[in-house]
Tab-separated table of C-alpha atoms and ligand atoms in Angstrom:
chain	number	residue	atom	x	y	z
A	248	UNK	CA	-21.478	7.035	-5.188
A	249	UNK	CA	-17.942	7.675	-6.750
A	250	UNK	CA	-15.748	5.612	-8.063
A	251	UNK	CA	-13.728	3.744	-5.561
A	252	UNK	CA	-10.994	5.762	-4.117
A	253	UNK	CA	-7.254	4.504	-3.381
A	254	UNK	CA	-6.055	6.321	0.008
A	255	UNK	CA	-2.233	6.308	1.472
A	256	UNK	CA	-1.191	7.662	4.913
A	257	UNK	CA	2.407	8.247	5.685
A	258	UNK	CA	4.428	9.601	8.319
A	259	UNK	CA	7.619	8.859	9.874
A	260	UNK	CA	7.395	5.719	12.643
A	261	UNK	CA	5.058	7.175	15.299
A	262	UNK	CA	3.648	9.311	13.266
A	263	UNK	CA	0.093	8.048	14.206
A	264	UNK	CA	-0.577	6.229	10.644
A	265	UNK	CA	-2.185	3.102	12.017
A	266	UNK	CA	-4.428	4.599	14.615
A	267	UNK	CA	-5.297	7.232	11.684
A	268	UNK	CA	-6.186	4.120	9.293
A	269	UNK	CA	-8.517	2.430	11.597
A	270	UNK	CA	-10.631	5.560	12.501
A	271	UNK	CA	-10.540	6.703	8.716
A	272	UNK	CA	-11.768	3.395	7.560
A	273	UNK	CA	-14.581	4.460	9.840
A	274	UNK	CA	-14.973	7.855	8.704
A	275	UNK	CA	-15.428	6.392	5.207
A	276	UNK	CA	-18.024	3.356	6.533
A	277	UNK	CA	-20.244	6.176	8.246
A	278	UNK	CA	-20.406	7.757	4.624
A	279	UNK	CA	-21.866	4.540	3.766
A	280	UNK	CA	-18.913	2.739	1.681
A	281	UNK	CA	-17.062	0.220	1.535
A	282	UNK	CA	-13.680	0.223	2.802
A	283	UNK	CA	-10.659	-2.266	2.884
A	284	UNK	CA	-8.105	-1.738	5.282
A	285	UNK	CA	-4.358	-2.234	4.468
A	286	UNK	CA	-0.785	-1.715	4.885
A	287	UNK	CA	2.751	-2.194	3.710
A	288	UNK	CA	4.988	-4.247	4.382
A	289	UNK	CA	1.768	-6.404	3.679
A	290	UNK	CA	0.206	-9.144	5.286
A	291	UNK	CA	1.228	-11.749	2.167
A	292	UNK	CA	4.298	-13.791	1.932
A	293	UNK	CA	6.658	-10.854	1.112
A	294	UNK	CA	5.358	-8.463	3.723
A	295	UNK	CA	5.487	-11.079	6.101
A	296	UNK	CA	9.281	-11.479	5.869
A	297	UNK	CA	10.244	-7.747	5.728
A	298	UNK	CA	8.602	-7.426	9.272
A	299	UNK	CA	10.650	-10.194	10.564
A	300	UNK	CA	14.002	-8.540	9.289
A	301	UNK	CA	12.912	-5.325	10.363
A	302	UNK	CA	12.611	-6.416	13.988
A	303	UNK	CA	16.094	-7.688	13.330
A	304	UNK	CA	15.377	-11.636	12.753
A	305	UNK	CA	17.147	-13.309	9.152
A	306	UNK	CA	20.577	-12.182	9.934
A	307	UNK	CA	23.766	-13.727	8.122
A	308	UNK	CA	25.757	-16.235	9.725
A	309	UNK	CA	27.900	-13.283	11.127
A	310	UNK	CA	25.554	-11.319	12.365
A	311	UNK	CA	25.321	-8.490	9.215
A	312	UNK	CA	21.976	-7.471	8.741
A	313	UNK	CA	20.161	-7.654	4.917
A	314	UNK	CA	21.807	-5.177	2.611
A	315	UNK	CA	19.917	-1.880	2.312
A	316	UNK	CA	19.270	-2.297	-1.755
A	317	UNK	CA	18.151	-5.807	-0.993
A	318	UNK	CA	15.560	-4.264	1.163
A	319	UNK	CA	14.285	-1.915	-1.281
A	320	UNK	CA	13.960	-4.768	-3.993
A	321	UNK	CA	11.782	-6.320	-0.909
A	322	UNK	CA	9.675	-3.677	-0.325
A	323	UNK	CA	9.513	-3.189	-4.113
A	324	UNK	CA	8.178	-7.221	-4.669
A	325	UNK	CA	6.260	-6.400	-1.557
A	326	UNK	CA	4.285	-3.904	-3.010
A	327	UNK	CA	3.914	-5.602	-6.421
A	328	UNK	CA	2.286	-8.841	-4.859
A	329	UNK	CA	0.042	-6.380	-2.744
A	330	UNK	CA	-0.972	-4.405	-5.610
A	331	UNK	CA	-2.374	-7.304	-7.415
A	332	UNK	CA	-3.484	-9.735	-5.008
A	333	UNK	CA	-5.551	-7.570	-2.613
A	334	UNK	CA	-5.299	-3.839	-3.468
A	335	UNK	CA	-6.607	-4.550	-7.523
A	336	UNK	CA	-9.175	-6.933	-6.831
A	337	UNK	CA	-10.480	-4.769	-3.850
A	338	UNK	CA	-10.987	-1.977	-5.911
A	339	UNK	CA	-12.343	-3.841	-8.643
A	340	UNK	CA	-14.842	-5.344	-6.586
A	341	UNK	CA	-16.175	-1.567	-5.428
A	342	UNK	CA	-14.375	-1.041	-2.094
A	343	UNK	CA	-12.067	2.243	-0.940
A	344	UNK	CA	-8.868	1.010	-0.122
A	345	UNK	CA	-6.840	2.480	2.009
A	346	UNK	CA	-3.261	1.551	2.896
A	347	UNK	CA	-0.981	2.728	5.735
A	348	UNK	CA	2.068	3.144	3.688
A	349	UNK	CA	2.883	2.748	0.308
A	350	UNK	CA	5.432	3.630	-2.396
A	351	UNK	CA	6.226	6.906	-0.672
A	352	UNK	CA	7.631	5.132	2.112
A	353	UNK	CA	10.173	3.221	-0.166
A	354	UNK	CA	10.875	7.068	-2.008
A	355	UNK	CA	11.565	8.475	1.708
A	356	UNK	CA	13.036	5.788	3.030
A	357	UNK	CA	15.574	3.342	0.634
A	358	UNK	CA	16.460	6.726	-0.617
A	359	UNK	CA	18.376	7.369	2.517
A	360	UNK	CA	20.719	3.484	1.252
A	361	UNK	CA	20.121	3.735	-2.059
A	362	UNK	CA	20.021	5.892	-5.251
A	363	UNK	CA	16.797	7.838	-5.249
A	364	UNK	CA	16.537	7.327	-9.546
A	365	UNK	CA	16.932	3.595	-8.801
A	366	UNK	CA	14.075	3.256	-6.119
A	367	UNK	CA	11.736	5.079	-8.189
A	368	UNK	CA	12.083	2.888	-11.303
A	369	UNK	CA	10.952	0.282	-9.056
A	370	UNK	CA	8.216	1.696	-8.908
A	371	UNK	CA	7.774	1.964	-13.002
A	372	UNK	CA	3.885	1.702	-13.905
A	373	UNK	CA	2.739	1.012	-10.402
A	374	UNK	CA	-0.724	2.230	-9.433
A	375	UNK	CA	-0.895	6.101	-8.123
A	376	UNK	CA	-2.683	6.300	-5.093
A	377	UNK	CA	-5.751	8.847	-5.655
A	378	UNK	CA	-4.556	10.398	-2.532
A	379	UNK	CA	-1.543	10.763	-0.071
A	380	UNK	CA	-1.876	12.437	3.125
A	381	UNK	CA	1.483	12.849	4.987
A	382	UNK	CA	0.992	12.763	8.854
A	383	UNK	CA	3.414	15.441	9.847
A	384	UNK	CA	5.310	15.259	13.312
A	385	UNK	CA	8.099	16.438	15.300
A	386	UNK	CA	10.831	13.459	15.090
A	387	UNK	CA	10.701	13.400	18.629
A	388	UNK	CA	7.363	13.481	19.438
A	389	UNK	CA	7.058	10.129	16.989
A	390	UNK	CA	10.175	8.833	19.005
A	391	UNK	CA	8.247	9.687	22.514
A	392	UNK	CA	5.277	8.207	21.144
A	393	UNK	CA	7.449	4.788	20.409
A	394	UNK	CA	8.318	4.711	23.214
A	395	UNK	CA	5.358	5.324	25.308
A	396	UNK	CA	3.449	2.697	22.957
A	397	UNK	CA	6.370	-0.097	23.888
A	398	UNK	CA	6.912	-0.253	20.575
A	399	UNK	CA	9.721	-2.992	19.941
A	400	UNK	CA	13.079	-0.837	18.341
A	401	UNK	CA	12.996	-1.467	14.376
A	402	UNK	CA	16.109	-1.246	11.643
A	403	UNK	CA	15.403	2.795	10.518
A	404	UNK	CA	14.144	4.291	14.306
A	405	UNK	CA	17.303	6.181	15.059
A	406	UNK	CA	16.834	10.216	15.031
A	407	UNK	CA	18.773	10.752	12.910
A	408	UNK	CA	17.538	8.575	9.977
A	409	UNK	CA	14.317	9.692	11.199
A	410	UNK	CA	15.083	13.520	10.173
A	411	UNK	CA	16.093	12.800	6.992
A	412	UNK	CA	13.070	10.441	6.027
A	413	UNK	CA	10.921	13.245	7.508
A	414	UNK	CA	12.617	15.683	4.833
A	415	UNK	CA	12.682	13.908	2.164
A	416	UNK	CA	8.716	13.192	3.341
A	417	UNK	CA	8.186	16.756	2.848
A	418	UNK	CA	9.950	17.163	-0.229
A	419	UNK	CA	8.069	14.520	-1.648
A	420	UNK	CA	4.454	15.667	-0.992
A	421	UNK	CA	5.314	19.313	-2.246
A	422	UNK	CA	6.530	17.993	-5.695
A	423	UNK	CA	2.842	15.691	-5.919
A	424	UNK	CA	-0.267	17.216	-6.918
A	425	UNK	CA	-2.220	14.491	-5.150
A	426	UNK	CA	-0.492	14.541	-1.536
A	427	UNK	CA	-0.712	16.698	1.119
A	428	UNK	CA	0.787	17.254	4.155
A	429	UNK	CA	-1.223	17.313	7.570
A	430	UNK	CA	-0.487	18.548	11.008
A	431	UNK	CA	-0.569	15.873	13.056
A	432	UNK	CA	0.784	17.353	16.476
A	433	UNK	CA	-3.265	17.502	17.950
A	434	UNK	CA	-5.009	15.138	19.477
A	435	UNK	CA	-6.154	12.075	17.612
A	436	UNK	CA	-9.573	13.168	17.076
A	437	UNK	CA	-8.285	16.646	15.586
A	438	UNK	CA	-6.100	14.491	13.218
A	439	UNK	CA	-8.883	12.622	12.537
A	440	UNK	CA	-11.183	15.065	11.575
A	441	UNK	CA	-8.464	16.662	9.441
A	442	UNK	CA	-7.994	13.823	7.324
A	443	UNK	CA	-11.815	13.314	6.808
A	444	UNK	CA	-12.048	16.723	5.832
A	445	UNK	CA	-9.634	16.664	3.314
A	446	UNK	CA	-10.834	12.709	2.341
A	447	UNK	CA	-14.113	13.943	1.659
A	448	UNK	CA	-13.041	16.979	-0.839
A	449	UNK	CA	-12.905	13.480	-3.167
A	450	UNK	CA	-16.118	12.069	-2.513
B	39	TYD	P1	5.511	0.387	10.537
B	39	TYD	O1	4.678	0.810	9.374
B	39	TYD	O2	5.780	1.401	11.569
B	39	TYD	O3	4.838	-0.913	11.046
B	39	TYD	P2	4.800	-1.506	12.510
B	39	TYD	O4	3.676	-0.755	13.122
B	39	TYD	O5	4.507	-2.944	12.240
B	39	TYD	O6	6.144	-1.256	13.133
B	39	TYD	O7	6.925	-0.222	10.155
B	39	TYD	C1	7.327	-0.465	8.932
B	39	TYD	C2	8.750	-0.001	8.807
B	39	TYD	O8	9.168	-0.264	7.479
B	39	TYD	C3	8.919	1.488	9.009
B	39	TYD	O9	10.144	1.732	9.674
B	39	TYD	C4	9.018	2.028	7.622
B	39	TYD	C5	9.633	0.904	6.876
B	39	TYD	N1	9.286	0.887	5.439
B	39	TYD	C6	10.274	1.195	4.525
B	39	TYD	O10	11.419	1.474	4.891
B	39	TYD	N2	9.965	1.159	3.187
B	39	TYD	C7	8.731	0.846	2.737
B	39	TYD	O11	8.504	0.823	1.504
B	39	TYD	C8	7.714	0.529	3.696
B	39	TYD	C9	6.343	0.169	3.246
B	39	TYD	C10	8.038	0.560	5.046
């Protein structure tokens, strides 16, 4: 058996990341290893909160919503506390872990609000993921999907901030020898099998 593996998935919102997780933590258990499931914004204290504000709760007494750097340095802390309460002892203790979302999502997205030099030294010394697989999608085909799904409207869904995460997605995974970008305008089982197939290249 190899070592344990760290796995990201990222897309734009819609882009099928969740349902993606689930079936690939599958995937991986039918290999016969063990797998923990995560995501960002976590499920600890930090993660909790970011949810909250992103569904547009924690406002200021007029109304203003949190300052975008203020977010990053969330999402930053976020991913710190994740990092070494669950993902570092999980892969210590022999499991896979795989995370819908991680730092890429702060490079494509608080890089729309803030200086893209600044967000990545937040990042300084954080664990690489082994792999990234970007889940590649029309913007509004993830914005159809939203809606179909009744998914509740969240700070960075409009279009247009939408595009320009999707590009800077793109020009993210080019410049990283361990990402790649997927198709992921198919059905859910030909997504599927596309990111087993490209999973497995590392076991
Ligand atoms: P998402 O992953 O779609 O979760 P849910 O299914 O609960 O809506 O939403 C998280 C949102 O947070 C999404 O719009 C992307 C954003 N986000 C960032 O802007 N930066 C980050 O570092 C992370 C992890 C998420």
């Amino acid at each position: 058996m190899s070592k344990p593996l760290f796995i990201v998935l990222e897309g734009i919102d819609g882009s099928g990341t969740t349902t993606q997780l689930g079936l690939l933590e599958r995937h991986l258990a039918g290999r016969g290893r063990r797998v923990h499931p995560t995501r960002e914004p976590s499920q600890g204290p930090v993660g909790r909160l970011l949810r909250e504000i992103l569904l547009g709760g924690h406002r200021h007494a007029d109304g203003a919503p949190v300052d975008g750097l203020a977010m990053a340095l969330l999402f930053a802390a976020d991913r710190r506390d994740h990092l070494c309460r669950e993902i570092e002892p999980a892969l210590a203790a022999g499991a896979d872990v795989i995370s819908d979302r991680y730092l890429l999502s702060s490079l494509a997205y608080q890089a729309q609000e803030a200086e893209r030099d600044w967000v990545a030294g937040l990042a300084r010394d954080l664990r690489e993921p082994d792999l990234t697989l970007l889940l590649d999608v029309p913007v509004a085909t993830a914005a159809e999907r939203r809606r179909a799904a009744g998914r509740a409207l969240e700070r960075y869904d409009a279009d247009d901030v939408q595009a320009r995460v999707a590009a800077r997605y793109r020009e993210l995974v080019a410049a990283d020898a361990r990402a790649a970008v997927l198709d992921a305008r198919g059905s859910i089982e030909e997504v599927a099998r596309a990111v087993a197939a490209t999973v497995d290249r590392l076991l």
